PDB file of C-alpha atoms and ligand atoms in Angstrom:
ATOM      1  CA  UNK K   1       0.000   0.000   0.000  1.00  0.00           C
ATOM      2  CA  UNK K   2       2.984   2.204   0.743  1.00  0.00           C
ATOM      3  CA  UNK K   3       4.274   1.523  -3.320  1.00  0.00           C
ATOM      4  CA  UNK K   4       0.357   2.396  -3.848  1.00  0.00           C
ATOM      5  CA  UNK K   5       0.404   6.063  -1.926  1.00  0.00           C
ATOM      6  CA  UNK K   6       4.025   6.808  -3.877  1.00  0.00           C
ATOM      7  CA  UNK K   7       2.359   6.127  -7.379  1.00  0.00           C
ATOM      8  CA  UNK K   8      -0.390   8.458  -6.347  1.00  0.00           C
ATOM      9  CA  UNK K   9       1.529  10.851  -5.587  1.00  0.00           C
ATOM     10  CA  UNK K  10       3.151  10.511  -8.659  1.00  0.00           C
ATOM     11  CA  UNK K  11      -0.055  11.040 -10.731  1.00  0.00           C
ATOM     12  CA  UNK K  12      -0.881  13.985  -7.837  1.00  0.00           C
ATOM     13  CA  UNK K  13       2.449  15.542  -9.654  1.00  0.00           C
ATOM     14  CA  UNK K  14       1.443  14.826 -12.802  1.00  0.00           C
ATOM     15  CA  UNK K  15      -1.365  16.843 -12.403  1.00  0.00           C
ATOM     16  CA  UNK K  16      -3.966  13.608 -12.535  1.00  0.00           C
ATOM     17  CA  UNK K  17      -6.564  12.433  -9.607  1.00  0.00           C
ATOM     18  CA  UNK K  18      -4.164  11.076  -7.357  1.00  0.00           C
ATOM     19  CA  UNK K  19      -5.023   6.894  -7.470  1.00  0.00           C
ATOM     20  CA  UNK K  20      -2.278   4.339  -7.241  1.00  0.00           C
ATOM     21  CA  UNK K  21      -2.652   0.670  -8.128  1.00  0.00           C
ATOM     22  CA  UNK K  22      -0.426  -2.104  -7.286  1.00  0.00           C
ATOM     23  CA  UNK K  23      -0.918  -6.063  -8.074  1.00  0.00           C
ATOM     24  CA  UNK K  24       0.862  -8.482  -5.963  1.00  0.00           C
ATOM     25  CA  UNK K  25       1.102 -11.843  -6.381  1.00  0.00           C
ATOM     26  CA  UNK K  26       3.255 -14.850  -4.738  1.00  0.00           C
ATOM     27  CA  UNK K  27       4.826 -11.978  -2.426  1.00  0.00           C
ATOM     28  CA  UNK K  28       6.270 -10.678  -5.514  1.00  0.00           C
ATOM     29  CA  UNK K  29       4.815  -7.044  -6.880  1.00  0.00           C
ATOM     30  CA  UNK K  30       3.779  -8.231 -10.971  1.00  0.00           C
ATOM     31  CA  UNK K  31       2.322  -4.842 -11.503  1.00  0.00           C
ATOM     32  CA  UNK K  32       1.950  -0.839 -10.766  1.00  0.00           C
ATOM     33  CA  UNK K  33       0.109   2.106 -12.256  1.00  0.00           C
ATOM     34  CA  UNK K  34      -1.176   5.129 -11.178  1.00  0.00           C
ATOM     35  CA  UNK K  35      -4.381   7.391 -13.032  1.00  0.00           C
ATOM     36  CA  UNK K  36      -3.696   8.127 -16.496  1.00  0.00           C
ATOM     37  CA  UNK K  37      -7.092   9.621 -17.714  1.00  0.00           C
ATOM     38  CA  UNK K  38      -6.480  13.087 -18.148  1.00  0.00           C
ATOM     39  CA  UNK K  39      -2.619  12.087 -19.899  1.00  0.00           C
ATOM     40  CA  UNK K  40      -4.413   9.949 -22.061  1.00  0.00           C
ATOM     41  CA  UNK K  41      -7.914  11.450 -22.714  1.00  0.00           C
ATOM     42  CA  UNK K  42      -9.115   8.311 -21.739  1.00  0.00           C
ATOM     43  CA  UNK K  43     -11.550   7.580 -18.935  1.00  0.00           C
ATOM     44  CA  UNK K  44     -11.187   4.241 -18.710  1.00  0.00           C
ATOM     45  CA  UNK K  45      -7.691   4.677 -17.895  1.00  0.00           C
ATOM     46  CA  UNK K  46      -8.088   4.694 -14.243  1.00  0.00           C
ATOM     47  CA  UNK K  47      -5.039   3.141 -11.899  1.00  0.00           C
ATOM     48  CA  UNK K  48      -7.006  -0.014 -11.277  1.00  0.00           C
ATOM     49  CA  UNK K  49      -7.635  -0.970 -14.626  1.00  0.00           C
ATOM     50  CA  UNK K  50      -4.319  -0.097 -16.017  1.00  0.00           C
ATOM     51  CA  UNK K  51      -2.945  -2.439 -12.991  1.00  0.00           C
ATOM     52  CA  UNK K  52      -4.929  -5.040 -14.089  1.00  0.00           C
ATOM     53  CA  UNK K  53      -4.171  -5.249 -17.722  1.00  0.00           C
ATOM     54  CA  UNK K  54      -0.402  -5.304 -16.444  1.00  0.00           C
ATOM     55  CA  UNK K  55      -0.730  -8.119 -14.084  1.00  0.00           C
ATOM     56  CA  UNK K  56      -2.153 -10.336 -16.759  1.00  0.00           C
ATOM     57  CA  UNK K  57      -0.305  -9.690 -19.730  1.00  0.00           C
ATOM     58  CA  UNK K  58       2.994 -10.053 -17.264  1.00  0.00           C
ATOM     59  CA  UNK K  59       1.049 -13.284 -16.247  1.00  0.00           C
ATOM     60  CA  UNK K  60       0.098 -14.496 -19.745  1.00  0.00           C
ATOM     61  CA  UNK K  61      -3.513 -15.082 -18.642  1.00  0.00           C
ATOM     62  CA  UNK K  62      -6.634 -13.145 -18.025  1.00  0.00           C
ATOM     63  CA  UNK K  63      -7.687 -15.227 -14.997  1.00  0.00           C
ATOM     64  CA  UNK K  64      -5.930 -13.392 -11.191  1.00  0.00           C
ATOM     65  CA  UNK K  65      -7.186 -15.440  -8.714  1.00  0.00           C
ATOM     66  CA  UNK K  66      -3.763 -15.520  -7.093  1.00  0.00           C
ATOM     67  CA  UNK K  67      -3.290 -11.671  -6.974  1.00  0.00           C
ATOM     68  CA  UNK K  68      -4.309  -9.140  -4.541  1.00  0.00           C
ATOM     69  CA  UNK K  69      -4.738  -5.078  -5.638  1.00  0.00           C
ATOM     70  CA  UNK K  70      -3.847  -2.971  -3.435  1.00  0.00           C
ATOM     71  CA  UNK K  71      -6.136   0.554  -4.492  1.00  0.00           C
ATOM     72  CA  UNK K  72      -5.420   3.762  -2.787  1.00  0.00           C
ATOM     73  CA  UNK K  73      -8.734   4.228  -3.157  1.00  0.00           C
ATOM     74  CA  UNK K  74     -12.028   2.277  -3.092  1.00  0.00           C
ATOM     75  CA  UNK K  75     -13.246   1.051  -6.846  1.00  0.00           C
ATOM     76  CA  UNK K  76     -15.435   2.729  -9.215  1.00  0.00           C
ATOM     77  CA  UNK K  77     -18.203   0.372 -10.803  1.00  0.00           C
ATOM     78  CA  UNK K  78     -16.037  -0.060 -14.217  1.00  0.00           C
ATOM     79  CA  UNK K  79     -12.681  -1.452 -12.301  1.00  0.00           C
ATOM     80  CA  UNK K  80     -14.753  -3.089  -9.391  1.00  0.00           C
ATOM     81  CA  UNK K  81     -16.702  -4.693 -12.706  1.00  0.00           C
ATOM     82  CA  UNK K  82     -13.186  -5.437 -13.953  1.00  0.00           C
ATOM     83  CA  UNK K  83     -11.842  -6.801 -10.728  1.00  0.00           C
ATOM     84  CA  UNK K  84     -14.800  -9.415 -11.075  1.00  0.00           C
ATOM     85  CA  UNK K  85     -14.304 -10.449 -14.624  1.00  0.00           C
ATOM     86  CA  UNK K  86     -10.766 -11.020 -13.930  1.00  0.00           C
ATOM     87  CA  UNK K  87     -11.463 -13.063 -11.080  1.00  0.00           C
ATOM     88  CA  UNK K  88      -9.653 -11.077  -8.825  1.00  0.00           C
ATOM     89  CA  UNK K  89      -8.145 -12.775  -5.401  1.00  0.00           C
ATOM     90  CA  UNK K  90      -8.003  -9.939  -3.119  1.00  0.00           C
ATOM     91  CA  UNK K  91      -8.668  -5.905  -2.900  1.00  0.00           C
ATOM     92  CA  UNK K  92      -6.816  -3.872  -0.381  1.00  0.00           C
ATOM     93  CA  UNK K  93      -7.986  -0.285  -0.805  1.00  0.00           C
ATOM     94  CA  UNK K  94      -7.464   2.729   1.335  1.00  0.00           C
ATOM     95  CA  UNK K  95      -9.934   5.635   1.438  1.00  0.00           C
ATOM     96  CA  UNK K  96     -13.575   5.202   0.792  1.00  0.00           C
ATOM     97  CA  UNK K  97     -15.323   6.978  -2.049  1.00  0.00           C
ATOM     98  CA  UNK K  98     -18.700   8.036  -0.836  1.00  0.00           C
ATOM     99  CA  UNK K  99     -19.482   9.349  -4.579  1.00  0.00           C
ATOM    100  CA  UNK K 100     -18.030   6.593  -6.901  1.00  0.00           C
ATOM    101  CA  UNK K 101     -17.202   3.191  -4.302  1.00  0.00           C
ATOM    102  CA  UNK K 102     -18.155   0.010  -5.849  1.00  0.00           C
ATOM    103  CA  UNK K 103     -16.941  -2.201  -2.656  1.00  0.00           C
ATOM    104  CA  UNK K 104     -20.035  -0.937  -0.239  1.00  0.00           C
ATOM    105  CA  UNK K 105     -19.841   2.794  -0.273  1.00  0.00           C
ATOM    106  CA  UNK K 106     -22.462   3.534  -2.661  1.00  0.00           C
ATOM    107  CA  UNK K 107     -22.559  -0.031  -4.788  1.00  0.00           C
ATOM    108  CA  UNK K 108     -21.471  -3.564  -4.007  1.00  0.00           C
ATOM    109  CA  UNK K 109     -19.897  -5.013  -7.202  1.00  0.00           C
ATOM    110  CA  UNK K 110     -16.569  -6.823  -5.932  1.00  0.00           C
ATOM    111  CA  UNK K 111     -18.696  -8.663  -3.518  1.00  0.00           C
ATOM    112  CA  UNK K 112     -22.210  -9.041  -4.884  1.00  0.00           C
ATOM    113  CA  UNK K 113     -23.409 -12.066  -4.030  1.00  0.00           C
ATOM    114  CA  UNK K 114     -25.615 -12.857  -7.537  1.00  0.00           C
ATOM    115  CA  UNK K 115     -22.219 -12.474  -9.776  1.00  0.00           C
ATOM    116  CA  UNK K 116     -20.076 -15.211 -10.696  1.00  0.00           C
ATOM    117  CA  UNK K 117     -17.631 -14.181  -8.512  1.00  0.00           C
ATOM    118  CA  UNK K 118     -16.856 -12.285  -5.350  1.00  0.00           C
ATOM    119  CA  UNK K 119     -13.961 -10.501  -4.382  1.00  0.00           C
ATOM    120  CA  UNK K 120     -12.326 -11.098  -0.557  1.00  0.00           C
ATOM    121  CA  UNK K 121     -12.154  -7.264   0.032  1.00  0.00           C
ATOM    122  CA  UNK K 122     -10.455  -5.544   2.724  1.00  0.00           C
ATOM    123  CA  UNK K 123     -10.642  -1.645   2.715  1.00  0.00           C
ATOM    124  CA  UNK K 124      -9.320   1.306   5.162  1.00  0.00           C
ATOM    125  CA  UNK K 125      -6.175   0.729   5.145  1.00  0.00           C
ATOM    126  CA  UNK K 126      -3.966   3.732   5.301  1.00  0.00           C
ATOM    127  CA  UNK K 127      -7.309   5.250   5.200  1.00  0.00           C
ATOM    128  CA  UNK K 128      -6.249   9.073   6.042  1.00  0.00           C
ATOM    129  CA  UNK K 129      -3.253   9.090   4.293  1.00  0.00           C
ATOM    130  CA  UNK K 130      -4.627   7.841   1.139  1.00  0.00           C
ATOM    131  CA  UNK K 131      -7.915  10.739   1.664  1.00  0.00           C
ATOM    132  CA  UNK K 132      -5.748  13.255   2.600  1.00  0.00           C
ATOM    133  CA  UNK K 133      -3.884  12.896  -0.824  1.00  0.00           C
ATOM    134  CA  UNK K 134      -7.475  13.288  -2.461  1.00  0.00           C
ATOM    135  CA  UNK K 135      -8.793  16.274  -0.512  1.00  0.00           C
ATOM    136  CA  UNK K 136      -5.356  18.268  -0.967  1.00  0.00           C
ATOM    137  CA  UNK K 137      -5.724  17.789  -4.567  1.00  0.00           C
ATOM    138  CA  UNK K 138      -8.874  19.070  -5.018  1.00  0.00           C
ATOM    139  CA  UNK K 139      -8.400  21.722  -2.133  1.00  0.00           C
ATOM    140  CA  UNK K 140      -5.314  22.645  -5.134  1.00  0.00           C
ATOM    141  CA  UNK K 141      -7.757  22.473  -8.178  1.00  0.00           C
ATOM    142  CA  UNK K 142     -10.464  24.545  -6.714  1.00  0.00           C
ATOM    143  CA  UNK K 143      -8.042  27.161  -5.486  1.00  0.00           C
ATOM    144  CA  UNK K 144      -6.010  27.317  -8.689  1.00  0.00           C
ATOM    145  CA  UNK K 145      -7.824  25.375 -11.031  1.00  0.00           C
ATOM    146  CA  UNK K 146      -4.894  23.310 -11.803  1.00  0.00           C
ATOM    147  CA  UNK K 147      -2.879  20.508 -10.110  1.00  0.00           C
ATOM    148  CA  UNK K 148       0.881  19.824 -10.532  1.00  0.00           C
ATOM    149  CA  UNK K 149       3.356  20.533 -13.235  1.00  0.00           C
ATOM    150  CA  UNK K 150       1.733  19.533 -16.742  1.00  0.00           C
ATOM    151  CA  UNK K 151      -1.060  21.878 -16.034  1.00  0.00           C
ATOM    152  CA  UNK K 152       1.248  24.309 -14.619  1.00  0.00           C
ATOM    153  CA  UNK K 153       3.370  24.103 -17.620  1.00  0.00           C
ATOM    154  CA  UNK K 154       0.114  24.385 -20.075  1.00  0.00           C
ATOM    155  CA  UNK K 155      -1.058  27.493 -17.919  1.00  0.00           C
ATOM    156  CA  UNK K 156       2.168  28.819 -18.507  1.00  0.00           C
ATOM    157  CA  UNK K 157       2.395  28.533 -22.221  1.00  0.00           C
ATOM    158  CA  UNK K 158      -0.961  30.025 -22.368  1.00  0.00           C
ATOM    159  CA  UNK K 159      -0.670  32.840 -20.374  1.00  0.00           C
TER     160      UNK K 159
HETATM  161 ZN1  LIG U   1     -12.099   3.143 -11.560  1.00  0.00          ZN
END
């Protein structure tokens, strides 16, 4: 969770939602990312997902029921959906997400009971330090309306 907080800080820096992935499996980390949607245009491109794609293409198959994620922060409904269909082992996450959180905040996906499979889930850990991130960067975007040093850097050019 620790190698989760650094890559969201990284993505903090990088002027993206601050959300750090990591996929561990036989003690051994297979797999990191951090939140690449506004970098890539893409909103599908959230830490989660991009930690899952990583985990199986370094594992040559689709199917994780050996790894655990470790989340900085609890799952939307598209990665907790794609935490299911890749038969995920385990979820660590860190803060909740009162607006988005697929594992019990707002939905249950990762452990609803009529899907094929259920996710052993295990959230709060490093709980503040993983919110605090979040708040600070949005405390930064509403004051300046930009976060970190590519938006800095585009701010720049356009002033
Ligand atoms: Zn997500």
């Amino acid at each position: 969770m620790r190698l989760a907080l650094a890559l969201a800080k990284k993505a903090y820096f990088l002027g993206e939602v601050p959300v750090g992935a990591v996929a561990v499996c036989d003690d051994e980390v297979i797999a990191w990312a951090y939140n690449e949607k506004e970098k890539r245009n893409d909103a599908t491109f959230h830490a989660e997902m991009l930690a899952l794609q990583r985990a199986a293409a370094y594992l040559k198959r689709w199917r994780l029921t050996d790894v655990t994620l470790y989340c900085t922060l609890e799952p939307c409904p598209m990665c907790a959906g794609a935490m299911v269909n890749a038969r995920l082992g385990r979820l660590v996450f860190g803060a909740r997400d009162p607006k988005a959180g697929a594992a019990g905040s707002i939905l249950e996906i990762v452990r609803y009971p009529l899907l094929n499979h259920q996710v052993e889930t295990c959230g709060g850990i490093l709980e503040e330090e993983c919110a605090e991130l979040l708040s600070s960067f949005f405390a930064d975007l509403r004051r300046d309306g930009r976060v970190g040093r590519r938006r800095s850097t585009r701010n720049r050019v356009d002033g």
